[in-house]
Amino acid sequence: MRNIFIADAHLKQPGDANYRSLLRFLDTLPPDTDTLYILGDLFEFWVGSPTPVYRHYREVVDSLKRVRGRGVRLVYFEGNHDFHLTRFFREELQAEVHRRGAIVTIGSQQVYLCHGDQINRRDYRYRAFRLLLHSRLAGVLLPLFPRGLAGAVAAILSRLSGKRHKVRRVRWDRRAITLSFARGCFGKGCDAVVTGHFHLPYLEREGERVVVSLGDWITQFSYCEWLDGEFTLKTFPQ
């Protein structure tokens, strides 16, 4: 049994290199793939259940439908750029959607999966901002914005997010924060932790336990594969 984990493509426009690369990746998933886990921020901005679907994301949705049609389960963990997704992704793609991290059983292993934007418990400003965006009220109001206004909001949030990432890279040791969080999960019985968000690809073993940080699908094109109990961090050839 094979499982695939990806995160942080931050897709914008169909002509972008990472967008075309991701479509190729999805169309060439190994035939024995059981589940595709998307750990957030696949899109640069997606909120709610747009009708019709965002035009610039139509190809990705169609590609995910083909993946689902091949019998691959889709499991989506919301990120900080894509949230309030449950209705659309359940109805259109029969996907399982998680609003926050969760422990899932893969083979005989207990694996904690999350986007990763809540791992740093000391980033109080961001956690408050996330609480606002992920609130039920925001879930009702944001989809009501005209498409043009939503696009402008997306551009602003994208710029702010880029600036915050630069600040956080200096202020926080992202690897140390992730490893500390993972050890807490191990103490609760987890065998592995897989996360995105930090755009920092690595796989680290602590005895029989594993920590995977997925990197991104912007310049690194990194992803994780679980095959018969073993995690491997890979790079999709360009």
Tab-separated table of C-alpha atoms in Angstrom:
chain	number	residue	atom	x	y	z
A	1	MET	CA	0.000	0.000	0.000
A	2	ARG	CA	1.308	3.423	-0.974
A	3	ASN	CA	0.327	6.823	0.432
A	4	ILE	CA	1.429	10.225	-0.860
A	5	PHE	CA	1.731	13.487	1.122
A	6	ILE	CA	2.066	16.956	-0.421
A	7	ALA	CA	1.690	20.536	0.830
A	8	ASP	CA	2.334	24.173	0.024
A	9	ALA	CA	2.017	24.398	-3.743
A	10	HIS	CA	0.447	27.855	-3.371
A	11	LEU	CA	-0.993	27.566	-6.857
A	12	LYS	CA	-1.868	30.823	-8.561
A	13	GLN	CA	-2.260	30.683	-12.349
A	14	PRO	CA	-2.473	27.739	-14.780
A	15	GLY	CA	0.570	28.918	-16.746
A	16	ASP	CA	2.898	28.841	-13.732
A	17	ALA	CA	5.618	26.189	-13.713
A	18	ASN	CA	4.633	24.703	-10.362
A	19	TYR	CA	0.989	24.538	-11.457
A	20	ARG	CA	1.841	22.544	-14.609
A	21	SER	CA	4.238	20.357	-12.627
A	22	LEU	CA	1.589	19.492	-10.056
A	23	LEU	CA	-0.858	18.474	-12.781
A	24	ARG	CA	1.776	16.112	-14.213
A	25	PHE	CA	2.419	14.725	-10.739
A	26	LEU	CA	-1.260	14.047	-10.090
A	27	ASP	CA	-1.722	12.391	-13.483
A	28	THR	CA	1.247	10.071	-12.899
A	29	LEU	CA	0.574	8.876	-9.349
A	30	PRO	CA	1.579	5.207	-9.035
A	31	PRO	CA	-1.347	2.864	-9.718
A	32	ASP	CA	-1.074	1.324	-6.234
A	33	THR	CA	-1.613	4.686	-4.483
A	34	ASP	CA	-4.192	4.238	-1.743
A	35	THR	CA	-4.495	7.797	-0.376
A	36	LEU	CA	-3.337	11.263	-1.365
A	37	TYR	CA	-2.948	13.462	1.702
A	38	ILE	CA	-2.916	17.206	0.969
A	39	LEU	CA	-1.595	19.033	4.016
A	40	GLY	CA	-2.788	22.538	3.228
A	41	ASP	CA	-1.966	25.549	1.074
A	42	LEU	CA	-2.337	23.660	-2.175
A	43	PHE	CA	-3.882	26.934	-3.361
A	44	GLU	CA	-2.668	30.468	-2.819
A	45	PHE	CA	-6.202	31.435	-1.820
A	46	TRP	CA	-9.368	29.348	-1.583
A	47	VAL	CA	-12.162	30.066	0.862
A	48	GLY	CA	-15.515	28.346	1.022
A	49	SER	CA	-17.464	26.608	-1.737
A	50	PRO	CA	-17.348	28.874	-4.817
A	51	THR	CA	-19.999	28.335	-7.476
A	52	PRO	CA	-18.826	28.094	-10.157
A	53	VAL	CA	-15.377	26.983	-9.010
A	54	TYR	CA	-12.568	29.541	-9.307
A	55	ARG	CA	-11.775	29.539	-13.020
A	56	HIS	CA	-7.989	29.463	-12.519
A	57	TYR	CA	-8.313	26.324	-10.371
A	58	ARG	CA	-10.603	24.361	-12.666
A	59	GLU	CA	-7.759	22.238	-14.072
A	60	VAL	CA	-6.582	21.239	-10.605
A	61	VAL	CA	-10.086	20.263	-9.535
A	62	ASP	CA	-10.522	18.199	-12.711
A	63	SER	CA	-7.174	16.510	-12.107
A	64	LEU	CA	-8.145	15.662	-8.514
A	65	LYS	CA	-11.417	14.238	-9.839
A	66	ARG	CA	-9.424	11.940	-12.134
A	67	VAL	CA	-7.305	10.875	-9.169
A	68	ARG	CA	-10.449	10.124	-7.177
A	69	GLY	CA	-11.898	8.283	-10.177
A	70	ARG	CA	-8.916	5.929	-10.085
A	71	GLY	CA	-9.960	4.889	-6.594
A	72	VAL	CA	-7.470	7.021	-4.656
A	73	ARG	CA	-8.784	8.455	-1.391
A	74	LEU	CA	-8.372	12.209	-0.975
A	75	VAL	CA	-7.737	13.613	2.492
A	76	TYR	CA	-7.361	17.389	2.821
A	77	PHE	CA	-6.004	19.228	5.855
A	78	GLU	CA	-6.845	22.915	5.627
A	79	GLY	CA	-3.981	25.398	5.633
A	80	ASN	CA	-3.706	29.104	6.249
A	81	HIS	CA	-4.370	29.952	2.585
A	82	ASP	CA	-7.216	27.477	1.968
A	83	PHE	CA	-9.978	26.930	4.488
A	84	HIS	CA	-13.729	26.458	4.935
A	85	LEU	CA	-13.373	23.788	2.245
A	86	THR	CA	-15.517	21.019	3.669
A	87	ARG	CA	-18.666	21.416	1.611
A	88	PHE	CA	-17.038	21.783	-1.812
A	89	PHE	CA	-14.390	19.111	-1.395
A	90	ARG	CA	-16.799	16.594	0.078
A	91	GLU	CA	-19.451	17.152	-2.565
A	92	GLU	CA	-17.221	17.586	-5.630
A	93	LEU	CA	-14.351	15.259	-4.781
A	94	GLN	CA	-15.694	12.959	-2.048
A	95	ALA	CA	-12.696	14.093	-0.014
A	96	GLU	CA	-12.237	13.830	3.730
A	97	VAL	CA	-11.540	17.314	5.107
A	98	HIS	CA	-9.880	18.217	8.414
A	99	ARG	CA	-9.943	21.748	9.787
A	100	ARG	CA	-7.016	21.049	12.117
A	101	GLY	CA	-4.392	18.393	12.733
A	102	ALA	CA	-5.433	14.827	13.500
A	103	ILE	CA	-4.034	11.390	14.215
A	104	VAL	CA	-4.752	8.918	11.421
A	105	THR	CA	-3.990	5.219	11.191
A	106	ILE	CA	-1.766	4.301	8.242
A	107	GLY	CA	-1.016	0.611	8.098
A	108	SER	CA	-0.193	-0.271	11.695
A	109	GLN	CA	1.149	3.216	12.504
A	110	GLN	CA	-0.424	6.171	14.270
A	111	VAL	CA	0.522	9.270	12.298
A	112	TYR	CA	-0.162	12.866	13.282
A	113	LEU	CA	-0.897	14.964	10.188
A	114	CYS	CA	-1.333	18.731	10.042
A	115	HIS	CA	-0.626	21.760	7.924
A	116	GLY	CA	1.709	23.031	10.618
A	117	ASP	CA	0.638	26.633	11.075
A	118	GLN	CA	-0.477	25.896	14.643
A	119	ILE	CA	2.692	24.131	15.752
A	120	ASN	CA	4.357	27.293	17.065
A	121	ARG	CA	2.244	27.961	20.139
A	122	ARG	CA	4.238	31.107	20.954
A	123	ASP	CA	3.235	32.902	17.741
A	124	TYR	CA	0.263	34.519	19.478
A	125	ARG	CA	-0.510	37.157	16.844
A	126	TYR	CA	-0.783	34.607	14.087
A	127	ARG	CA	-2.870	32.239	16.198
A	128	ALA	CA	-5.362	35.030	16.907
A	129	PHE	CA	-5.475	35.946	13.196
A	130	ARG	CA	-6.048	32.297	12.263
A	131	LEU	CA	-8.837	31.969	14.821
A	132	LEU	CA	-10.591	34.913	13.166
A	133	LEU	CA	-10.231	33.623	9.595
A	134	HIS	CA	-11.314	30.098	10.514
A	135	SER	CA	-14.324	31.238	12.550
A	136	ARG	CA	-17.822	30.301	11.466
A	137	LEU	CA	-18.644	33.965	10.886
A	138	ALA	CA	-15.722	34.333	8.462
A	139	GLY	CA	-16.857	31.147	6.751
A	140	VAL	CA	-20.231	32.773	6.104
A	141	LEU	CA	-19.037	36.271	5.146
A	142	LEU	CA	-15.889	35.703	3.078
A	143	PRO	CA	-17.576	33.687	0.296
A	144	LEU	CA	-20.083	36.548	-0.133
A	145	PHE	CA	-17.345	38.915	-1.313
A	146	PRO	CA	-17.447	39.663	-5.062
A	147	ARG	CA	-14.850	37.652	-6.997
A	148	GLY	CA	-12.830	40.781	-7.781
A	149	LEU	CA	-12.708	41.838	-4.142
A	150	ALA	CA	-11.828	38.300	-3.066
A	151	GLY	CA	-8.938	38.369	-5.539
A	152	ALA	CA	-7.686	41.648	-4.103
A	153	VAL	CA	-7.915	40.261	-0.570
A	154	ALA	CA	-6.009	37.166	-1.715
A	155	ALA	CA	-3.205	39.316	-3.153
A	156	ILE	CA	-2.913	41.306	0.077
A	157	LEU	CA	-2.888	38.166	2.231
A	158	SER	CA	-0.281	36.630	-0.058
A	159	ARG	CA	2.059	39.608	0.345
A	160	LEU	CA	1.548	39.693	4.105
A	161	SER	CA	2.159	35.965	4.359
A	162	GLY	CA	5.408	36.293	2.415
A	163	LYS	CA	6.619	39.035	4.746
A	164	ARG	CA	5.627	37.028	7.832
A	165	HIS	CA	7.544	33.996	6.558
A	166	LYS	CA	10.702	36.085	6.180
A	167	VAL	CA	10.334	37.482	9.695
A	168	ARG	CA	9.616	34.068	11.182
A	169	ARG	CA	12.638	32.489	9.503
A	170	VAL	CA	14.800	34.941	11.444
A	171	ARG	CA	12.847	34.947	14.695
A	172	TRP	CA	11.981	31.256	15.065
A	173	ASP	CA	13.975	28.048	14.670
A	174	ARG	CA	11.331	26.254	12.627
A	175	ARG	CA	13.082	22.901	12.697
A	176	ALA	CA	13.515	22.945	16.484
A	177	ILE	CA	9.861	23.976	16.950
A	178	THR	CA	8.663	21.127	14.723
A	179	LEU	CA	10.860	18.527	16.423
A	180	SER	CA	9.723	19.652	19.869
A	181	PHE	CA	6.087	19.422	18.779
A	182	ALA	CA	6.700	15.980	17.274
A	183	ARG	CA	8.230	14.683	20.508
A	184	GLY	CA	5.046	15.713	22.285
A	185	CYS	CA	3.068	13.657	19.769
A	186	PHE	CA	5.410	10.706	20.265
A	187	GLY	CA	4.744	10.935	23.989
A	188	LYS	CA	1.053	10.461	23.215
A	189	GLY	CA	1.672	7.292	21.233
A	190	CYS	CA	2.232	8.553	17.692
A	191	ASP	CA	4.738	6.754	15.487
A	192	ALA	CA	5.230	9.615	13.035
A	193	VAL	CA	4.462	13.294	12.411
A	194	VAL	CA	4.058	14.765	8.916
A	195	THR	CA	3.633	18.506	8.471
A	196	GLY	CA	3.844	21.290	5.919
A	197	HIS	CA	3.762	25.091	6.249
A	198	PHE	CA	7.443	25.784	6.934
A	199	HIS	CA	8.658	25.150	3.344
A	200	LEU	CA	11.586	23.258	4.854
A	201	PRO	CA	12.021	19.696	3.512
A	202	TYR	CA	13.569	17.093	5.772
A	203	LEU	CA	12.977	13.645	7.221
A	204	GLU	CA	14.405	12.916	10.647
A	205	ARG	CA	14.300	9.687	12.619
A	206	GLU	CA	14.245	9.399	16.396
A	207	GLY	CA	14.673	5.705	17.010
A	208	GLU	CA	11.745	4.027	15.301
A	209	ARG	CA	9.760	7.267	15.074
A	210	VAL	CA	9.776	9.663	12.129
A	211	VAL	CA	9.330	13.416	11.600
A	212	VAL	CA	8.651	14.629	8.054
A	213	SER	CA	8.558	18.272	7.003
A	214	LEU	CA	7.257	18.305	3.433
A	215	GLY	CA	8.929	21.391	2.012
A	216	ASP	CA	6.935	22.953	-0.826
A	217	TRP	CA	5.810	22.609	-4.420
A	218	ILE	CA	7.060	26.042	-5.484
A	219	THR	CA	10.786	25.566	-6.043
A	220	GLN	CA	11.514	22.291	-4.212
A	221	PHE	CA	8.788	20.005	-5.632
A	222	SER	CA	9.197	17.768	-2.609
A	223	TYR	CA	6.709	15.245	-1.303
A	224	CYS	CA	6.609	12.237	0.995
A	225	GLU	CA	5.786	8.659	0.156
A	226	TRP	CA	4.732	5.963	2.644
A	227	LEU	CA	5.213	2.487	1.259
A	228	ASP	CA	4.724	-0.631	3.351
A	229	GLY	CA	5.532	1.125	6.616
A	230	GLU	CA	8.474	3.262	5.416
A	231	PHE	CA	8.448	7.037	4.923
A	232	THR	CA	10.625	8.496	2.141
A	233	LEU	CA	11.057	12.164	1.217
A	234	LYS	CA	11.224	12.549	-2.562
A	235	THR	CA	11.587	15.205	-5.253
A	236	PHE	CA	9.451	15.198	-8.387
A	237	PRO	CA	11.687	15.581	-11.480
A	238	GLN	CA	11.129	18.734	-13.514
